[in-house]
């Protein structure tokens, strides 16, 4: 029973490592989500600068087109003979010039917005670079922690093999079968109660366990029972 308890303690540690191996990747996933959020935030800041520059370029192209149109209208002024046509062309020229003036005002506004957007982009980049560096450090720590968990588990699994071989085969099978359903599989006898489910154990079985004559399982939960006084170190118990 002492060997089986030692095996159970080892299995508890191995199970702890396995839990860590499942939990740690979720921490890495959270880091990846943060990375994506920072990339999106920086891209949005950069895209605003690009959108403003594109709008500025579109305004400049529109001004060039309107100036070209004014040139055509002015050429037509030399050819028309009717006063109504002459006035209509002047009206169109005036309209185009007003639209050019509006575009030029918009360009001035855009240039100010570009300056502000570029300044914000640089500030965002500096802040995000700092946050990204912190996340990379956290990811590296998580990777190291995962490596340590895997290494620790494998070392204990190697340690487990010779220990399991020292447990009587039928008892080991019972232990493995119980452990697959509930843990701990081996629990102490607390006076006349099971240390796992806390149900009362029959007096005859209690006596046999205390006499260390036979290995018994709790009739309620199926866990293997032992008397703490018969072993050097009592095992931890739980539901």
PDB file of C-alpha atoms in Angstrom:
ATOM      1  CA  UNK A   1       0.000   0.000   0.000  1.00  0.00           C
ATOM      2  CA  UNK A   2       2.907   2.372   0.685  1.00  0.00           C
ATOM      3  CA  UNK A   3       4.103   1.893  -2.885  1.00  0.00           C
ATOM      4  CA  UNK A   4       0.603   2.479  -4.233  1.00  0.00           C
ATOM      5  CA  UNK A   5       0.308   5.682  -2.220  1.00  0.00           C
ATOM      6  CA  UNK A   6       3.663   6.835  -3.550  1.00  0.00           C
ATOM      7  CA  UNK A   7       2.406   6.064  -7.058  1.00  0.00           C
ATOM      8  CA  UNK A   8      -0.766   8.061  -6.420  1.00  0.00           C
ATOM      9  CA  UNK A   9       1.242  11.042  -5.170  1.00  0.00           C
ATOM     10  CA  UNK A  10       3.314  10.845  -8.339  1.00  0.00           C
ATOM     11  CA  UNK A  11       0.177  10.610 -10.490  1.00  0.00           C
ATOM     12  CA  UNK A  12      -1.237  13.667  -8.731  1.00  0.00           C
ATOM     13  CA  UNK A  13       1.872  15.636  -9.675  1.00  0.00           C
ATOM     14  CA  UNK A  14       1.717  14.342 -13.257  1.00  0.00           C
ATOM     15  CA  UNK A  15      -1.962  15.346 -13.466  1.00  0.00           C
ATOM     16  CA  UNK A  16      -0.996  18.814 -12.234  1.00  0.00           C
ATOM     17  CA  UNK A  17       1.563  19.147 -15.011  1.00  0.00           C
ATOM     18  CA  UNK A  18      -1.002  17.986 -17.573  1.00  0.00           C
ATOM     19  CA  UNK A  19      -3.488  20.589 -16.368  1.00  0.00           C
ATOM     20  CA  UNK A  20      -0.809  23.228 -16.791  1.00  0.00           C
ATOM     21  CA  UNK A  21      -0.112  21.962 -20.304  1.00  0.00           C
ATOM     22  CA  UNK A  22      -3.785  22.580 -21.137  1.00  0.00           C
ATOM     23  CA  UNK A  23      -4.039  25.919 -19.347  1.00  0.00           C
ATOM     24  CA  UNK A  24      -0.829  27.470 -20.673  1.00  0.00           C
ATOM     25  CA  UNK A  25      -1.842  27.423 -24.383  1.00  0.00           C
ATOM     26  CA  UNK A  26      -4.974  29.381 -23.414  1.00  0.00           C
ATOM     27  CA  UNK A  27      -2.700  32.065 -21.981  1.00  0.00           C
ATOM     28  CA  UNK A  28      -0.788  32.069 -25.282  1.00  0.00           C
ATOM     29  CA  UNK A  29      -4.084  32.424 -27.144  1.00  0.00           C
ATOM     30  CA  UNK A  30      -4.901  35.492 -25.040  1.00  0.00           C
ATOM     31  CA  UNK A  31      -1.515  36.955 -26.030  1.00  0.00           C
ATOM     32  CA  UNK A  32      -2.289  36.312 -29.693  1.00  0.00           C
ATOM     33  CA  UNK A  33      -5.629  38.104 -29.324  1.00  0.00           C
ATOM     34  CA  UNK A  34      -3.819  41.086 -27.790  1.00  0.00           C
ATOM     35  CA  UNK A  35      -1.310  41.030 -30.646  1.00  0.00           C
ATOM     36  CA  UNK A  36      -4.138  41.128 -33.174  1.00  0.00           C
ATOM     37  CA  UNK A  37      -5.855  43.982 -31.343  1.00  0.00           C
ATOM     38  CA  UNK A  38      -2.667  46.046 -31.396  1.00  0.00           C
ATOM     39  CA  UNK A  39      -2.089  45.324 -35.097  1.00  0.00           C
ATOM     40  CA  UNK A  40      -5.652  46.393 -35.906  1.00  0.00           C
ATOM     41  CA  UNK A  41      -5.329  49.548 -33.819  1.00  0.00           C
ATOM     42  CA  UNK A  42      -2.075  50.577 -35.506  1.00  0.00           C
ATOM     43  CA  UNK A  43      -3.441  49.753 -38.951  1.00  0.00           C
ATOM     44  CA  UNK A  44      -6.521  51.901 -38.331  1.00  0.00           C
ATOM     45  CA  UNK A  45      -4.285  54.813 -37.307  1.00  0.00           C
ATOM     46  CA  UNK A  46      -2.116  54.329 -40.399  1.00  0.00           C
ATOM     47  CA  UNK A  47      -5.125  53.884 -42.691  1.00  0.00           C
ATOM     48  CA  UNK A  48      -6.543  57.235 -41.575  1.00  0.00           C
ATOM     49  CA  UNK A  49      -3.370  58.953 -42.817  1.00  0.00           C
ATOM     50  CA  UNK A  50      -3.641  57.071 -46.113  1.00  0.00           C
ATOM     51  CA  UNK A  51      -7.326  57.970 -46.527  1.00  0.00           C
ATOM     52  CA  UNK A  52      -6.616  61.652 -45.964  1.00  0.00           C
ATOM     53  CA  UNK A  53      -3.735  61.647 -48.446  1.00  0.00           C
ATOM     54  CA  UNK A  54      -5.942  59.914 -50.997  1.00  0.00           C
ATOM     55  CA  UNK A  55      -8.671  62.509 -50.476  1.00  0.00           C
ATOM     56  CA  UNK A  56      -6.093  65.286 -50.916  1.00  0.00           C
ATOM     57  CA  UNK A  57      -4.907  63.724 -54.160  1.00  0.00           C
ATOM     58  CA  UNK A  58      -8.489  63.398 -55.412  1.00  0.00           C
ATOM     59  CA  UNK A  59      -9.108  67.077 -54.654  1.00  0.00           C
ATOM     60  CA  UNK A  60      -5.940  68.052 -56.541  1.00  0.00           C
ATOM     61  CA  UNK A  61      -6.969  65.954 -59.551  1.00  0.00           C
ATOM     62  CA  UNK A  62     -10.425  67.521 -59.458  1.00  0.00           C
ATOM     63  CA  UNK A  63      -8.889  71.018 -59.393  1.00  0.00           C
ATOM     64  CA  UNK A  64      -6.702  70.156 -62.395  1.00  0.00           C
ATOM     65  CA  UNK A  65      -9.754  68.926 -64.276  1.00  0.00           C
ATOM     66  CA  UNK A  66     -11.747  72.049 -63.442  1.00  0.00           C
ATOM     67  CA  UNK A  67      -8.853  74.300 -64.503  1.00  0.00           C
ATOM     68  CA  UNK A  68      -8.721  72.416 -67.787  1.00  0.00           C
ATOM     69  CA  UNK A  69     -12.457  72.926 -68.173  1.00  0.00           C
ATOM     70  CA  UNK A  70     -12.072  76.650 -67.481  1.00  0.00           C
ATOM     71  CA  UNK A  71      -9.423  76.798 -70.209  1.00  0.00           C
ATOM     72  CA  UNK A  72     -11.860  75.261 -72.684  1.00  0.00           C
ATOM     73  CA  UNK A  73     -14.600  77.678 -71.692  1.00  0.00           C
ATOM     74  CA  UNK A  74     -12.245  80.643 -72.065  1.00  0.00           C
ATOM     75  CA  UNK A  75     -11.283  79.450 -75.540  1.00  0.00           C
ATOM     76  CA  UNK A  76     -14.964  79.229 -76.447  1.00  0.00           C
ATOM     77  CA  UNK A  77     -15.490  82.829 -75.307  1.00  0.00           C
ATOM     78  CA  UNK A  78     -13.435  83.970 -78.302  1.00  0.00           C
ATOM     79  CA  UNK A  79     -15.686  82.072 -80.683  1.00  0.00           C
ATOM     80  CA  UNK A  80     -19.244  82.787 -79.499  1.00  0.00           C
ATOM     81  CA  UNK A  81     -21.183  85.658 -81.039  1.00  0.00           C
ATOM     82  CA  UNK A  82     -24.412  85.591 -79.075  1.00  0.00           C
ATOM     83  CA  UNK A  83     -24.575  87.492 -75.809  1.00  0.00           C
ATOM     84  CA  UNK A  84     -26.562  84.711 -74.104  1.00  0.00           C
ATOM     85  CA  UNK A  85     -23.921  82.139 -74.963  1.00  0.00           C
ATOM     86  CA  UNK A  86     -21.181  84.472 -73.746  1.00  0.00           C
ATOM     87  CA  UNK A  87     -22.970  84.970 -70.394  1.00  0.00           C
ATOM     88  CA  UNK A  88     -23.559  81.205 -70.059  1.00  0.00           C
ATOM     89  CA  UNK A  89     -19.865  80.503 -70.516  1.00  0.00           C
ATOM     90  CA  UNK A  90     -18.937  83.186 -67.991  1.00  0.00           C
ATOM     91  CA  UNK A  91     -21.392  81.594 -65.565  1.00  0.00           C
ATOM     92  CA  UNK A  92     -19.795  78.176 -66.061  1.00  0.00           C
ATOM     93  CA  UNK A  93     -16.316  79.635 -65.587  1.00  0.00           C
ATOM     94  CA  UNK A  94     -17.422  81.366 -62.391  1.00  0.00           C
ATOM     95  CA  UNK A  95     -19.039  78.146 -61.153  1.00  0.00           C
ATOM     96  CA  UNK A  96     -15.876  76.143 -61.817  1.00  0.00           C
ATOM     97  CA  UNK A  97     -13.735  78.736 -60.013  1.00  0.00           C
ATOM     98  CA  UNK A  98     -16.012  78.647 -56.974  1.00  0.00           C
ATOM     99  CA  UNK A  99     -15.781  74.871 -56.886  1.00  0.00           C
ATOM    100  CA  UNK A 100     -11.991  75.117 -57.187  1.00  0.00           C
ATOM    101  CA  UNK A 101     -11.963  77.543 -54.264  1.00  0.00           C
ATOM    102  CA  UNK A 102     -13.959  75.083 -52.160  1.00  0.00           C
ATOM    103  CA  UNK A 103     -11.587  72.264 -53.095  1.00  0.00           C
ATOM    104  CA  UNK A 104      -8.569  74.387 -52.209  1.00  0.00           C
ATOM    105  CA  UNK A 105     -10.087  75.166 -48.809  1.00  0.00           C
ATOM    106  CA  UNK A 106     -10.726  71.469 -48.309  1.00  0.00           C
ATOM    107  CA  UNK A 107      -7.107  70.672 -49.216  1.00  0.00           C
ATOM    108  CA  UNK A 108      -5.891  73.106 -46.555  1.00  0.00           C
ATOM    109  CA  UNK A 109      -8.160  71.392 -44.030  1.00  0.00           C
ATOM    110  CA  UNK A 110      -6.957  67.961 -45.141  1.00  0.00           C
ATOM    111  CA  UNK A 111      -3.324  68.996 -44.773  1.00  0.00           C
ATOM    112  CA  UNK A 112      -3.981  70.009 -41.169  1.00  0.00           C
ATOM    113  CA  UNK A 113      -5.806  66.729 -40.552  1.00  0.00           C
ATOM    114  CA  UNK A 114      -2.898  64.804 -42.107  1.00  0.00           C
ATOM    115  CA  UNK A 115      -0.445  66.516 -39.759  1.00  0.00           C
ATOM    116  CA  UNK A 116      -2.612  65.602 -36.773  1.00  0.00           C
ATOM    117  CA  UNK A 117      -3.182  62.041 -38.029  1.00  0.00           C
ATOM    118  CA  UNK A 118       0.537  61.501 -38.644  1.00  0.00           C
ATOM    119  CA  UNK A 119       1.345  62.797 -35.177  1.00  0.00           C
ATOM    120  CA  UNK A 120      -1.261  60.473 -33.668  1.00  0.00           C
ATOM    121  CA  UNK A 121       0.098  57.564 -35.724  1.00  0.00           C
ATOM    122  CA  UNK A 122       3.601  58.129 -34.372  1.00  0.00           C
ATOM    123  CA  UNK A 123       2.267  58.337 -30.815  1.00  0.00           C
ATOM    124  CA  UNK A 124       0.178  55.200 -31.331  1.00  0.00           C
ATOM    125  CA  UNK A 125       3.133  53.363 -32.849  1.00  0.00           C
ATOM    126  CA  UNK A 126       5.392  54.217 -29.926  1.00  0.00           C
ATOM    127  CA  UNK A 127       2.772  53.106 -27.410  1.00  0.00           C
ATOM    128  CA  UNK A 128       1.838  49.969 -29.346  1.00  0.00           C
ATOM    129  CA  UNK A 129       5.482  49.001 -29.884  1.00  0.00           C
ATOM    130  CA  UNK A 130       5.932  49.165 -26.114  1.00  0.00           C
ATOM    131  CA  UNK A 131       2.831  47.057 -25.494  1.00  0.00           C
ATOM    132  CA  UNK A 132       3.882  44.589 -28.202  1.00  0.00           C
ATOM    133  CA  UNK A 133       7.308  44.184 -26.592  1.00  0.00           C
ATOM    134  CA  UNK A 134       5.652  43.461 -23.258  1.00  0.00           C
ATOM    135  CA  UNK A 135       3.380  40.884 -24.906  1.00  0.00           C
ATOM    136  CA  UNK A 136       6.362  39.220 -26.587  1.00  0.00           C
ATOM    137  CA  UNK A 137       8.067  38.944 -23.206  1.00  0.00           C
ATOM    138  CA  UNK A 138       4.899  37.412 -21.770  1.00  0.00           C
ATOM    139  CA  UNK A 139       4.676  34.957 -24.684  1.00  0.00           C
ATOM    140  CA  UNK A 140       8.303  33.953 -24.161  1.00  0.00           C
ATOM    141  CA  UNK A 141       7.605  33.393 -20.464  1.00  0.00           C
ATOM    142  CA  UNK A 142       4.563  31.278 -21.332  1.00  0.00           C
ATOM    143  CA  UNK A 143       6.616  29.215 -23.784  1.00  0.00           C
ATOM    144  CA  UNK A 144       9.243  28.599 -21.115  1.00  0.00           C
ATOM    145  CA  UNK A 145       6.555  27.639 -18.621  1.00  0.00           C
ATOM    146  CA  UNK A 146       5.060  25.166 -21.093  1.00  0.00           C
ATOM    147  CA  UNK A 147       8.462  23.641 -21.796  1.00  0.00           C
ATOM    148  CA  UNK A 148       9.075  23.264 -18.068  1.00  0.00           C
ATOM    149  CA  UNK A 149       5.663  21.621 -17.583  1.00  0.00           C
ATOM    150  CA  UNK A 150       6.289  19.142 -20.407  1.00  0.00           C
ATOM    151  CA  UNK A 151       9.791  18.416 -19.158  1.00  0.00           C
ATOM    152  CA  UNK A 152       8.546  17.955 -15.584  1.00  0.00           C
ATOM    153  CA  UNK A 153       5.725  15.637 -16.658  1.00  0.00           C
ATOM    154  CA  UNK A 154       8.008  13.477 -18.787  1.00  0.00           C
ATOM    155  CA  UNK A 155      10.523  13.169 -15.960  1.00  0.00           C
ATOM    156  CA  UNK A 156       7.799  12.041 -13.547  1.00  0.00           C
ATOM    157  CA  UNK A 157       6.387   9.611 -16.112  1.00  0.00           C
ATOM    158  CA  UNK A 158       9.819   8.001 -16.354  1.00  0.00           C
ATOM    159  CA  UNK A 159       9.963   7.874 -12.572  1.00  0.00           C
ATOM    160  CA  UNK A 160       6.495   6.294 -12.511  1.00  0.00           C
ATOM    161  CA  UNK A 161       7.347   3.250 -14.626  1.00  0.00           C
ATOM    162  CA  UNK A 162       9.541   1.383 -12.107  1.00  0.00           C
ATOM    163  CA  UNK A 163       7.265   2.449  -9.248  1.00  0.00           C
ATOM    164  CA  UNK A 164       4.175   1.006 -10.977  1.00  0.00           C
ATOM    165  CA  UNK A 165       6.035  -2.261 -11.584  1.00  0.00           C
ATOM    166  CA  UNK A 166       6.451  -2.644  -7.820  1.00  0.00           C
ATOM    167  CA  UNK A 167       2.666  -2.632  -7.265  1.00  0.00           C
ATOM    168  CA  UNK A 168       0.916  -6.004  -7.416  1.00  0.00           C
ATOM    169  CA  UNK A 169      -0.648  -6.361 -10.888  1.00  0.00           C
ATOM    170  CA  UNK A 170      -4.280  -6.891  -9.859  1.00  0.00           C
ATOM    171  CA  UNK A 171      -4.104  -4.025  -7.355  1.00  0.00           C
ATOM    172  CA  UNK A 172      -2.582  -1.775  -9.995  1.00  0.00           C
ATOM    173  CA  UNK A 173      -5.412  -2.614 -12.409  1.00  0.00           C
ATOM    174  CA  UNK A 174      -7.994  -1.741  -9.744  1.00  0.00           C
ATOM    175  CA  UNK A 175      -6.197   1.502  -9.015  1.00  0.00           C
ATOM    176  CA  UNK A 176      -6.003   2.483 -12.691  1.00  0.00           C
ATOM    177  CA  UNK A 177      -9.679   1.644 -13.217  1.00  0.00           C
ATOM    178  CA  UNK A 178     -10.769   3.757 -10.240  1.00  0.00           C
ATOM    179  CA  UNK A 179      -8.389   6.594 -11.106  1.00  0.00           C
ATOM    180  CA  UNK A 180      -9.954   6.841 -14.566  1.00  0.00           C
ATOM    181  CA  UNK A 181     -13.292   7.675 -12.901  1.00  0.00           C
ATOM    182  CA  UNK A 182     -12.396   9.637  -9.769  1.00  0.00           C
ATOM    183  CA  UNK A 183      -9.385  10.904  -7.884  1.00  0.00           C
ATOM    184  CA  UNK A 184      -7.858  10.292  -5.502  1.00  0.00           C
ATOM    185  CA  UNK A 185      -8.357   6.574  -6.094  1.00  0.00           C
ATOM    186  CA  UNK A 186      -6.803   5.624  -2.746  1.00  0.00           C
ATOM    187  CA  UNK A 187      -8.129   7.364   0.379  1.00  0.00           C
ATOM    188  CA  UNK A 188      -7.594   6.975   4.127  1.00  0.00           C
ATOM    189  CA  UNK A 189     -10.033   5.369   6.480  1.00  0.00           C
ATOM    190  CA  UNK A 190     -11.213   8.122   8.830  1.00  0.00           C
ATOM    191  CA  UNK A 191     -12.350   6.202  11.906  1.00  0.00           C
ATOM    192  CA  UNK A 192     -15.196   4.224  10.299  1.00  0.00           C
ATOM    193  CA  UNK A 193     -15.786   6.453   7.264  1.00  0.00           C
ATOM    194  CA  UNK A 194     -14.414   6.550   3.736  1.00  0.00           C
ATOM    195  CA  UNK A 195     -11.984   9.446   3.326  1.00  0.00           C
ATOM    196  CA  UNK A 196     -13.360  10.048  -0.158  1.00  0.00           C
ATOM    197  CA  UNK A 197     -17.171   9.978  -0.001  1.00  0.00           C
ATOM    198  CA  UNK A 198     -17.394  10.022   3.851  1.00  0.00           C
ATOM    199  CA  UNK A 199     -19.863   7.128   3.921  1.00  0.00           C
ATOM    200  CA  UNK A 200     -19.680   4.670   6.837  1.00  0.00           C
ATOM    201  CA  UNK A 201     -17.669   1.500   6.224  1.00  0.00           C
ATOM    202  CA  UNK A 202     -18.804  -1.828   7.704  1.00  0.00           C
ATOM    203  CA  UNK A 203     -17.072  -2.745  10.960  1.00  0.00           C
ATOM    204  CA  UNK A 204     -15.673  -6.024   9.628  1.00  0.00           C
ATOM    205  CA  UNK A 205     -14.060  -4.259   6.679  1.00  0.00           C
ATOM    206  CA  UNK A 206     -12.692  -1.562   8.997  1.00  0.00           C
ATOM    207  CA  UNK A 207     -11.057  -4.237  11.142  1.00  0.00           C
ATOM    208  CA  UNK A 208      -9.521  -5.968   8.130  1.00  0.00           C
ATOM    209  CA  UNK A 209      -8.172  -2.685   6.774  1.00  0.00           C
ATOM    210  CA  UNK A 210      -6.694  -1.758  10.145  1.00  0.00           C
ATOM    211  CA  UNK A 211      -5.146  -5.211  10.442  1.00  0.00           C
ATOM    212  CA  UNK A 212      -3.631  -4.669   6.994  1.00  0.00           C
ATOM    213  CA  UNK A 213      -4.818  -8.127   5.980  1.00  0.00           C
ATOM    214  CA  UNK A 214      -6.665  -7.260   2.786  1.00  0.00           C
ATOM    215  CA  UNK A 215      -7.172  -4.336   0.403  1.00  0.00           C
ATOM    216  CA  UNK A 216     -10.776  -3.185   0.378  1.00  0.00           C
ATOM    217  CA  UNK A 217     -12.709  -0.700  -1.728  1.00  0.00           C
ATOM    218  CA  UNK A 218     -15.469   1.567  -0.440  1.00  0.00           C
ATOM    219  CA  UNK A 219     -18.801  -0.011  -1.322  1.00  0.00           C
ATOM    220  CA  UNK A 220     -20.248   3.435  -1.992  1.00  0.00           C
ATOM    221  CA  UNK A 221     -17.667   5.234  -4.175  1.00  0.00           C
ATOM    222  CA  UNK A 222     -15.358   2.348  -5.086  1.00  0.00           C
ATOM    223  CA  UNK A 223     -12.162   4.006  -3.848  1.00  0.00           C
ATOM    224  CA  UNK A 224      -9.440   1.872  -2.313  1.00  0.00           C
ATOM    225  CA  UNK A 225      -9.149   2.312   1.455  1.00  0.00           C
ATOM    226  CA  UNK A 226      -6.138   2.236   3.756  1.00  0.00           C
ATOM    227  CA  UNK A 227      -5.510   2.823   7.455  1.00  0.00           C
ATOM    228  CA  UNK A 228      -3.128   5.774   7.986  1.00  0.00           C
ATOM    229  CA  UNK A 229      -1.484   4.052  10.938  1.00  0.00           C
ATOM    230  CA  UNK A 230      -0.257   1.283   8.653  1.00  0.00           C
ATOM    231  CA  UNK A 231       1.739   3.561   6.353  1.00  0.00           C
ATOM    232  CA  UNK A 232       4.633   5.915   6.965  1.00  0.00           C
ATOM    233  CA  UNK A 233       2.915   8.934   5.368  1.00  0.00           C
ATOM    234  CA  UNK A 234      -0.860   9.382   5.085  1.00  0.00           C
ATOM    235  CA  UNK A 235      -2.172  10.282   1.657  1.00  0.00           C
ATOM    236  CA  UNK A 236      -4.227  13.375   0.926  1.00  0.00           C
ATOM    237  CA  UNK A 237      -7.939  12.691   0.612  1.00  0.00           C
ATOM    238  CA  UNK A 238     -10.724  14.408  -1.255  1.00  0.00           C
ATOM    239  CA  UNK A 239     -13.976  13.902  -3.117  1.00  0.00           C
TER     240      UNK A 239
END
